Short mmCIF file of C-alpha atoms and ligand atoms in Angstrom, two decimals:
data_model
loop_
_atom_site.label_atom_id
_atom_site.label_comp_id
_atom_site.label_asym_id
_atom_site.label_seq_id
_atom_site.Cartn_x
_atom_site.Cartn_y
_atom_site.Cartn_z
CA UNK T 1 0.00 0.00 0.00
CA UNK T 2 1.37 3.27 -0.99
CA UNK T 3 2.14 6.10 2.15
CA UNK T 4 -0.11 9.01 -0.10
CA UNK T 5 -2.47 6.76 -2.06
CA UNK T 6 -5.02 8.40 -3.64
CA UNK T 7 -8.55 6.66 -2.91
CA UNK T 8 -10.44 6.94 -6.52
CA UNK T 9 -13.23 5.31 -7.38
CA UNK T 10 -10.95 2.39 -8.56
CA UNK T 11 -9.23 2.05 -6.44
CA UNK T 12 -11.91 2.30 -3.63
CA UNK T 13 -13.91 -0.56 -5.04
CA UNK T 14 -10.63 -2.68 -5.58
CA UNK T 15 -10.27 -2.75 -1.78
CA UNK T 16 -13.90 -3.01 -1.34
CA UNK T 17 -13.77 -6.43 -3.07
CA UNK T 18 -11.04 -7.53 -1.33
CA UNK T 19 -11.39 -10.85 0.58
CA UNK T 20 -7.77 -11.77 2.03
CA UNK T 21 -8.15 -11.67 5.62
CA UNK T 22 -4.30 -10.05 5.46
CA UNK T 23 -4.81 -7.40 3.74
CA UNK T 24 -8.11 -6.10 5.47
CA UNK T 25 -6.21 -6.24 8.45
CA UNK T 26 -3.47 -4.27 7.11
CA UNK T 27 -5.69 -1.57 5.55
CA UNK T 28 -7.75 -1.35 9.36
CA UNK T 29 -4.78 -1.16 10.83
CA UNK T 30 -3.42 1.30 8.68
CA UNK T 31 -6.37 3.33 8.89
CA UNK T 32 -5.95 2.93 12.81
CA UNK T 33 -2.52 4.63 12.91
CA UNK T 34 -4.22 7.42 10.30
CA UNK T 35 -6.44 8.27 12.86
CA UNK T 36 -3.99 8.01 15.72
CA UNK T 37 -1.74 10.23 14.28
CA UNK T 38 -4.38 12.90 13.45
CA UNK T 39 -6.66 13.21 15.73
CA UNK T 40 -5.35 10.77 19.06
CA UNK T 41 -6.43 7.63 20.24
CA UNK T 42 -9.29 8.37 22.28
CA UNK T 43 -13.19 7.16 21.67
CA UNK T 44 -16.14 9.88 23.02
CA UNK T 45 -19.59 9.43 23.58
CA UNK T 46 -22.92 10.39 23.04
CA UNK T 47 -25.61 9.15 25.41
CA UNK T 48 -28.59 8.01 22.64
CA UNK T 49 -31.92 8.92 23.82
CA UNK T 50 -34.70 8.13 21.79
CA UNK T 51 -37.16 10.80 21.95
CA UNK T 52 -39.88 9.20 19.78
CA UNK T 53 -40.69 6.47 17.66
CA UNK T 54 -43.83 8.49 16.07
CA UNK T 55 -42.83 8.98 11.93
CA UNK T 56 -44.28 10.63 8.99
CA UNK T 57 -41.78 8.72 6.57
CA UNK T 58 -42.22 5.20 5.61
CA UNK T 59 -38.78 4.30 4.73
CA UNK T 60 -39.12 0.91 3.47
CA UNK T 61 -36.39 -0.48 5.43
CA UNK T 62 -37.15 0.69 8.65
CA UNK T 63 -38.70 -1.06 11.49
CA UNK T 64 -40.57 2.42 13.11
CA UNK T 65 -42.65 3.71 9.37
CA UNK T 66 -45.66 4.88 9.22
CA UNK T 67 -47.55 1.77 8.02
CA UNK T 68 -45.57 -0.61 10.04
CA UNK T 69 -49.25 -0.89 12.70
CA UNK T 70 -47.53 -3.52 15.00
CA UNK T 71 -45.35 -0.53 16.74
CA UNK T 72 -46.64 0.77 20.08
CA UNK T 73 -45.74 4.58 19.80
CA UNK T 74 -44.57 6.49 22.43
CA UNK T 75 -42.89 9.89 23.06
CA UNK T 76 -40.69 10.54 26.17
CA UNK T 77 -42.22 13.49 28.12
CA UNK T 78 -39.47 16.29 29.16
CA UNK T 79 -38.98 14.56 32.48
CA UNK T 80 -37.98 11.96 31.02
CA UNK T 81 -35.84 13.12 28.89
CA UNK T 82 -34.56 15.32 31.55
CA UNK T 83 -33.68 12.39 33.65
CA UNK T 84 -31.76 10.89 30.93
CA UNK T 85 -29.44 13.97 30.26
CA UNK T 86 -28.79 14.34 33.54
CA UNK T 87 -27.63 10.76 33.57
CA UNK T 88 -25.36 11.26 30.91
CA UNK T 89 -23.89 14.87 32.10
CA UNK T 90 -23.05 12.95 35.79
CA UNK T 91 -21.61 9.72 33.56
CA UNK T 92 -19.65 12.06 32.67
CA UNK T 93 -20.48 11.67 28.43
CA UNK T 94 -19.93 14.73 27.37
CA UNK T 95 -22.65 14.76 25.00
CA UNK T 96 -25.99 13.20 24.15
CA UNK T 97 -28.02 12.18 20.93
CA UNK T 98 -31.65 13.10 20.35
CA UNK T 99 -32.90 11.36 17.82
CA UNK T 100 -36.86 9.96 16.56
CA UNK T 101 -38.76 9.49 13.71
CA UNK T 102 -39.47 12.06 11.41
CA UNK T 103 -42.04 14.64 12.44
CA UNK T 104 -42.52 18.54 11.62
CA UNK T 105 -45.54 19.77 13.55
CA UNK T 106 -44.81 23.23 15.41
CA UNK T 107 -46.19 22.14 19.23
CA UNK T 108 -43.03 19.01 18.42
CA UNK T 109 -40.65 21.82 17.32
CA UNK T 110 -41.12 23.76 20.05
CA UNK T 111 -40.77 20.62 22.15
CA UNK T 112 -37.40 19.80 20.93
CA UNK T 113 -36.38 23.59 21.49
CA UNK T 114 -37.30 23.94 24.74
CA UNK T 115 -35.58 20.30 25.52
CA UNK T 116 -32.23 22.10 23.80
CA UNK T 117 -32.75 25.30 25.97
CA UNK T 118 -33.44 22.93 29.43
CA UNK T 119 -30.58 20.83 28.98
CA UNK T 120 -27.85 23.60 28.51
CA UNK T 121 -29.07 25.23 31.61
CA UNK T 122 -29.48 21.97 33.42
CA UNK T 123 -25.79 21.72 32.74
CA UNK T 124 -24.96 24.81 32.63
CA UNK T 125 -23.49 24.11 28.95
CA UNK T 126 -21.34 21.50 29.68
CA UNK T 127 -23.01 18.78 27.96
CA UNK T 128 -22.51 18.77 24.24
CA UNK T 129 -26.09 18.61 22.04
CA UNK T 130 -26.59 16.39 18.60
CA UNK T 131 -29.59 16.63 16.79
CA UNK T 132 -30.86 13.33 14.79
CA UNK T 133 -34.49 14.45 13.54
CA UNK T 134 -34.90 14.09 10.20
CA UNK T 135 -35.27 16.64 7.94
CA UNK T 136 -36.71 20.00 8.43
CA UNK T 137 -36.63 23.23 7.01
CA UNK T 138 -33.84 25.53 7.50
CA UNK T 139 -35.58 28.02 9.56
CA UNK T 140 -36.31 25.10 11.95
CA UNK T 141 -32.75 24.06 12.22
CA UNK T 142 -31.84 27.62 12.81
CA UNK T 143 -34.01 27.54 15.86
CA UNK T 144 -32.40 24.47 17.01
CA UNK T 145 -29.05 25.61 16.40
CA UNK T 146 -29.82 29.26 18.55
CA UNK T 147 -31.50 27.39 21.48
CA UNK T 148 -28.11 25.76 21.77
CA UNK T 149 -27.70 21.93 19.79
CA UNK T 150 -24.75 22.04 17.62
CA UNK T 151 -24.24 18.74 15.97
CA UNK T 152 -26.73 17.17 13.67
CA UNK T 153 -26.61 13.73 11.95
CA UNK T 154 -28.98 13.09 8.68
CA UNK T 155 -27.66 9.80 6.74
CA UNK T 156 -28.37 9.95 3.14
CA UNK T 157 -29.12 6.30 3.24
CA UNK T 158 -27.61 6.06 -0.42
CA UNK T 159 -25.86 8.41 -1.77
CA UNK T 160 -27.22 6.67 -5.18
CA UNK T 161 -30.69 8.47 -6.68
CA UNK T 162 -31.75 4.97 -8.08
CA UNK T 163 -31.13 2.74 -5.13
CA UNK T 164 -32.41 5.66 -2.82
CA UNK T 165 -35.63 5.42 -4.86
CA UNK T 166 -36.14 1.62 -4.55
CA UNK T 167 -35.68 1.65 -0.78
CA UNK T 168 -37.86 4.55 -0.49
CA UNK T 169 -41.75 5.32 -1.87
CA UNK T 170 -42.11 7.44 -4.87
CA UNK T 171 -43.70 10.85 -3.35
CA UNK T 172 -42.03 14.28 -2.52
CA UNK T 173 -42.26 13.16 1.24
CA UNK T 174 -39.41 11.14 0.14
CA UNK T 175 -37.24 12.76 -2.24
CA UNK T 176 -32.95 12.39 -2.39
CA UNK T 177 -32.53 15.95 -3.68
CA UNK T 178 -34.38 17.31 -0.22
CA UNK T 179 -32.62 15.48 1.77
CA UNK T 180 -29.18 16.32 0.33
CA UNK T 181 -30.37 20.27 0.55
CA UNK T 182 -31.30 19.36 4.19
CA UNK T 183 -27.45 18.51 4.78
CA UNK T 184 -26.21 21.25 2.81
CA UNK T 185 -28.63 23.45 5.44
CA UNK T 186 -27.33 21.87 8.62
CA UNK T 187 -23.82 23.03 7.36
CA UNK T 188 -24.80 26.27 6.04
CA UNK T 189 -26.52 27.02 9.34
CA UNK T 190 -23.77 26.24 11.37
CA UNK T 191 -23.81 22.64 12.83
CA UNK T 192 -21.19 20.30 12.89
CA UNK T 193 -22.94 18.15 10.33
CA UNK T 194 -22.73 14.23 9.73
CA UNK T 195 -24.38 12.18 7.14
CA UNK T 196 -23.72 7.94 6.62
CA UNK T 197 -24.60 5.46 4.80
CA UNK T 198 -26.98 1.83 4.88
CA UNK T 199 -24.12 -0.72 4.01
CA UNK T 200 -24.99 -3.93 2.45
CA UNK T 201 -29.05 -3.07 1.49
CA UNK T 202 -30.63 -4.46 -1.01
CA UNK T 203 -30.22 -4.01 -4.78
CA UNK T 204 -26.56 -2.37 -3.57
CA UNK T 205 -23.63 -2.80 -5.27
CA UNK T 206 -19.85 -2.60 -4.42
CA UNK T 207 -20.09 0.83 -6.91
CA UNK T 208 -22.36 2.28 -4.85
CA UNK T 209 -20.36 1.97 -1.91
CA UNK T 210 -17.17 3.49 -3.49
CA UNK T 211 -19.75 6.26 -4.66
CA UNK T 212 -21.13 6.71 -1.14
CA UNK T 213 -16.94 7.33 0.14
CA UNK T 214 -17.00 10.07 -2.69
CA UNK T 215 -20.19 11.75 -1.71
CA UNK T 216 -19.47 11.90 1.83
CA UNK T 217 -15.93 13.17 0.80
CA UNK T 218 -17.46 15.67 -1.53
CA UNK T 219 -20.40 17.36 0.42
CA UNK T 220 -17.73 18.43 3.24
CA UNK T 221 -19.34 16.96 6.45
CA UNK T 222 -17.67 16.80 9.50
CA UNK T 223 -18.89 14.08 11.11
CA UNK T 224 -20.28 10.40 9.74
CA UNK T 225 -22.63 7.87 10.80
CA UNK T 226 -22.46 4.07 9.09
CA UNK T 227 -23.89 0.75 9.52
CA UNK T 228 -24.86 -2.20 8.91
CA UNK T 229 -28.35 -2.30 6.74
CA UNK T 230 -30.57 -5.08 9.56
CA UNK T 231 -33.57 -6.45 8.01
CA UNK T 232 -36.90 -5.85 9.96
CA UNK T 233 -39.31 -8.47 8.72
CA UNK T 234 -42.63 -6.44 8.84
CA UNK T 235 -41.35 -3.84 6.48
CA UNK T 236 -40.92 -4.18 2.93
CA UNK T 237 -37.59 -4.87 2.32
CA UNK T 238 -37.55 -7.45 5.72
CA UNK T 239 -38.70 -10.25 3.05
CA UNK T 240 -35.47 -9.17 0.43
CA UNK T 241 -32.70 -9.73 2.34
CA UNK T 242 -32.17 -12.40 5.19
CA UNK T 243 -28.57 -12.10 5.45
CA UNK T 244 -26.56 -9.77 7.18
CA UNK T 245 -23.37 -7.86 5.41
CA UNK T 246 -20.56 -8.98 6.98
CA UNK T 247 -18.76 -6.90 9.51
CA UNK T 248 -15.98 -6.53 7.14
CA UNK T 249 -17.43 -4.98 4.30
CA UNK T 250 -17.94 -2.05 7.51
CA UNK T 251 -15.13 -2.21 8.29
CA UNK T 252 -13.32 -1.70 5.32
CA UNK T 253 -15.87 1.16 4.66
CA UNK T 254 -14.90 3.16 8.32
CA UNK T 255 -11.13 2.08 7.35
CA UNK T 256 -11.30 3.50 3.83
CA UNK T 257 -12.85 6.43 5.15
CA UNK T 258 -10.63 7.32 7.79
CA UNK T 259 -7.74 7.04 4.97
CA UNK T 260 -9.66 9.34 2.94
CA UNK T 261 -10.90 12.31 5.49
CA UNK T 262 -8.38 11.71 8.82
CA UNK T 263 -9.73 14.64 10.82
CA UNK T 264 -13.41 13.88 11.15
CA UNK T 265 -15.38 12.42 13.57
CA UNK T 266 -16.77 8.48 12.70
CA UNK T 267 -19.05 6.44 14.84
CA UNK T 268 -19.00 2.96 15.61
CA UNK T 269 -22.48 2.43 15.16
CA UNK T 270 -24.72 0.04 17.39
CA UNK T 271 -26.18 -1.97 14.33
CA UNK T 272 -22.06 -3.52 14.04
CA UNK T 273 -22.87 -4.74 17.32
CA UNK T 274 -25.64 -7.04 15.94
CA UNK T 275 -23.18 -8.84 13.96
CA UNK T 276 -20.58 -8.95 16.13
CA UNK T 277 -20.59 -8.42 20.11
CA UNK T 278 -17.27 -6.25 19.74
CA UNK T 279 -18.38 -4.79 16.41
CA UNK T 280 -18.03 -1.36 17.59
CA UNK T 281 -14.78 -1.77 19.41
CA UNK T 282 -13.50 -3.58 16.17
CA UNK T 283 -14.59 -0.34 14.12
CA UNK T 284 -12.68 1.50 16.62
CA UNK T 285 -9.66 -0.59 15.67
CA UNK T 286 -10.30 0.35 11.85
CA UNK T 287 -10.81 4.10 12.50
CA UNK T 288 -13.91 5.22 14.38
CA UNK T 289 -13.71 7.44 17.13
CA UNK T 290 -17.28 7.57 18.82
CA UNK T 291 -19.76 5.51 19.90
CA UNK T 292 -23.19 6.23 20.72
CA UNK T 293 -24.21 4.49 24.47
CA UNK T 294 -27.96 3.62 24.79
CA UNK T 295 -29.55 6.02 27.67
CA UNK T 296 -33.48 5.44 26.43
CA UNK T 297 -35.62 4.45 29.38
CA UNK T 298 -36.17 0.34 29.31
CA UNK T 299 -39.78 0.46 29.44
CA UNK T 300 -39.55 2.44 25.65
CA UNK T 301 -36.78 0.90 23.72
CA UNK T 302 -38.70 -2.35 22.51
CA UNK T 303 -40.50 -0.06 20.65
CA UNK T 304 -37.97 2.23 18.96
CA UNK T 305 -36.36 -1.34 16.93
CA UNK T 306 -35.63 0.24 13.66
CA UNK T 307 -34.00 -3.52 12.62
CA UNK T 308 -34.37 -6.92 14.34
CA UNK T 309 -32.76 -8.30 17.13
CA UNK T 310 -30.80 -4.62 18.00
CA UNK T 311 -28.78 -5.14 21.36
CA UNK T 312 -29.81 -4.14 24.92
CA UNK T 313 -33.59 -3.85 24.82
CA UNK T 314 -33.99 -5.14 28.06
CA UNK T 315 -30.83 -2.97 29.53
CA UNK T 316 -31.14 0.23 31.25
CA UNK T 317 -28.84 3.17 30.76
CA UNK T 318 -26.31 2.06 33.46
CA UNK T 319 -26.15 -1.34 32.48
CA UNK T 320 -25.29 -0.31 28.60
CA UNK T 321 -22.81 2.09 30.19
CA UNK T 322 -21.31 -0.96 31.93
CA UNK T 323 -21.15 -3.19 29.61
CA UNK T 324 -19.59 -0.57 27.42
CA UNK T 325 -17.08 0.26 29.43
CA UNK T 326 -16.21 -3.30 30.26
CA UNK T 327 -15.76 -4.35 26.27
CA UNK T 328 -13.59 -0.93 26.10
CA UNK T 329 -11.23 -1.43 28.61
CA UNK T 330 -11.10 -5.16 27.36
CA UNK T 331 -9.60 -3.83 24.03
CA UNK T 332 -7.45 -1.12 25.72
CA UNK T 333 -9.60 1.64 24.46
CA UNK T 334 -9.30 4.88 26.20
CA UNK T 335 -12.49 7.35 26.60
CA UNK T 336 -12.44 10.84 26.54
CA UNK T 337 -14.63 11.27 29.63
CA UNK T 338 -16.17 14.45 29.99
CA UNK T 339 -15.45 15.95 26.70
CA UNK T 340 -17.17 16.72 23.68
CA UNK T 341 -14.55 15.23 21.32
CA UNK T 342 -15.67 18.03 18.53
CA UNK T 343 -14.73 16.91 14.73
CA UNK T 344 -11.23 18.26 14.04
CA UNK T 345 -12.84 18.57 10.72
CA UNK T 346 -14.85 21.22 11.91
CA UNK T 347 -13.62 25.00 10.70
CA UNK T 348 -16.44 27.01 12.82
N1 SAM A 1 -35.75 10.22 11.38
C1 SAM A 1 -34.37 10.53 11.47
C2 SAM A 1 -33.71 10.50 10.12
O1 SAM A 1 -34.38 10.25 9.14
O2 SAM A 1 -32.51 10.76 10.05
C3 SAM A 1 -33.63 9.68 12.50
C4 SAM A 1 -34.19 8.36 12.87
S1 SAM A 1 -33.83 7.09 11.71
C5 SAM A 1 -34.67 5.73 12.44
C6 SAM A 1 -32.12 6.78 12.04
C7 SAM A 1 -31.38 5.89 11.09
O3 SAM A 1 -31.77 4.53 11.27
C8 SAM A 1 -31.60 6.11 9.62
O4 SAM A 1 -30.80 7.16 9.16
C9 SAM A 1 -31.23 4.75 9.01
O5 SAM A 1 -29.97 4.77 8.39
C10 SAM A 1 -31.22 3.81 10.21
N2 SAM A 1 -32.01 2.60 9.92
C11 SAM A 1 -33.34 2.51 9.77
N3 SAM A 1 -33.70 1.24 9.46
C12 SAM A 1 -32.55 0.52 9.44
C13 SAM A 1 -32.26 -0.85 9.18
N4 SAM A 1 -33.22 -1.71 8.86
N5 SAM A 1 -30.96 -1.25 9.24
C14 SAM A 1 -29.99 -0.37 9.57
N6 SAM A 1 -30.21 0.93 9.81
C15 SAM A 1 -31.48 1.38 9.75
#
């Protein structure tokens, strides 16, 4: 492998392809020493809380859409989500994740504004704020963004208009070109943005993949989210695919990734974890930097399964944090406790 390799599209789906157990070891752990060397060896966190499972979009690959009636919906009242920040400020996490299904309504904006607003006093700013909420329109991120949250993460899903079209319905509630201006918004507005990728879906191809490194190169965000694509079997794509992509087609995407943008921020997602109990630390190995610790209430997070069988349904906060903690230190993986572990990819 050359020192300054440059990662075209070639190139990108030659090691994409590549099957020697050797050589995908030497490209993670070339990736690993990328990252080292850049931007240090330690992981942060983000306490995940799941605000709501409630959605307007009907993704066809998702276990919480619209149609999919067998969902009990919820939405986690203020104290709730209250509780659950202030679990993750005194964990000392450094920053939290709200994320739900898609939903635009004002008395919900307002909701998630106020939440923003409560949680930097409750913490008197110390905890860090991402945004996962689907899209919205730029005056509503701007509000979010003022009342104090200042990451964001909207995936793309594919960064191909065909394959996003076949995994999606064919209305303007689901259109590729709005969600692309939605992360071209987030960055324009001022967040630390992040966008990712489904890996291994349906009808995908090892092109698209190498496509979906360029795009994500190309749009300029600081931050990215990748995974996995689980099947859920009442949705449907859940009768397409019954096999999972195997954790080193992820890896090789995180690693190739890495190689091609050192500086930003890349999370070890919890749908690796699905196909391998130390999928995230392994991603860690190959280049990722955060990881995204379960905080919603146990009583809720049956209900938020976006895929089948996702880990820790029946856990609480504290006993994901445990058994976090626990693989980490198995693997000799140092956490940046307390701090927001901002993408060095991020100009202001
Ligand atoms: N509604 C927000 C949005 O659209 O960004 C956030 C919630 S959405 C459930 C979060 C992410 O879950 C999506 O971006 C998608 O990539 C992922 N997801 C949904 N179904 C999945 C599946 N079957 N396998 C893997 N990831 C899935």
């Amino acid at each position: 492998m050359a020192e300054n390799e440059i990662f075209t599209r070639d190139v990108l789906i030659k090691y994409l392809n590549e099957s020697d157990k050797e050589k995908i070891k030497e490209l993670t752990e070339r990736a690993y020493k990328v990252k080292v060397d850049n931007i240090g060896t330690k992981v942060y966190l983000r306490g995940l809380i799941e605000l709501s499972n409630i959605c307007s979009k009907d993704c066809y690959y998702c276990g919480i859409r619209q149609s999919n009636t067998k969902v009990e919906r919820y939405e986690l009242t203020d104290e709730q989500v209250m509780e659950a920040a202030e679990f993750a400020w005194r964990s000392k996490y450094g920053s939290l994740v709200l994320q739900a299904g898609e939903r635009c309504g004002r008395r919900y904006i307002s909701k998630v504004t106020r939440l923003v607003k409560n949680i930097k006093e409750l913490t008197g700013g110390e905890l860090g704020i991402t945004l996962s909420l689907g899209e919205q329109s730029k005056d509503v991120y701007k509000e979010w963004f003022d009342a104090g949250a200042h990451r964001y993460l909207l995936r793309i899903e594919s960064s191909n208009k065909e394959l996003y079209a076949k995994i999606h319905p064919k209305n303007t509630r689901h259109s590729w070109d709005v969600r692309v201006r939605a992360i071209k918004d987030l960055i324009d507005v001022g967040f630390q943005t992040g966008t990712g990728v489904m890996i291994g879906l349906p009808y995908q191809t090892t092109e698209n993949l190498a496509d979906d490194l360029l795009f994500i190169k190309e749009i300029g965000v600081h931050m990215v989210g990748m995974g996995p694509y689980l099947k859920h079997s009442d949705t449907p794509l859940g009768s397409i695919a019954d096999e999972h992509p195997s954790l080193d087609l992820t890896l090789k995407m995180v690693a190739l990734l890495r190689l091609m943008l050192p500086k930003i921020n890349i999370a070890a997602t919890t749908a690796m974890q699905v196909i391998d109990p130390y999928g995230r630390e392994k991603a860690v190995m190959a280049g990722a930097n955060i990881i995204m610790p379960n905080m919603t209430i146990t009583e809720v997070r049956k209900n938020y399964q976006i895929y089948e069988n996702k880990p820790g349904v029946k856990d609480d906060a504290s006993v994901s944090k445990s058994k976090l903690e626990q693989n980490l230190k198995e693997m000799n993986i140092e956490i940046g406790w307390n701090e927001w572990g901002d993408s060095r990819a991020f100009k202001g």
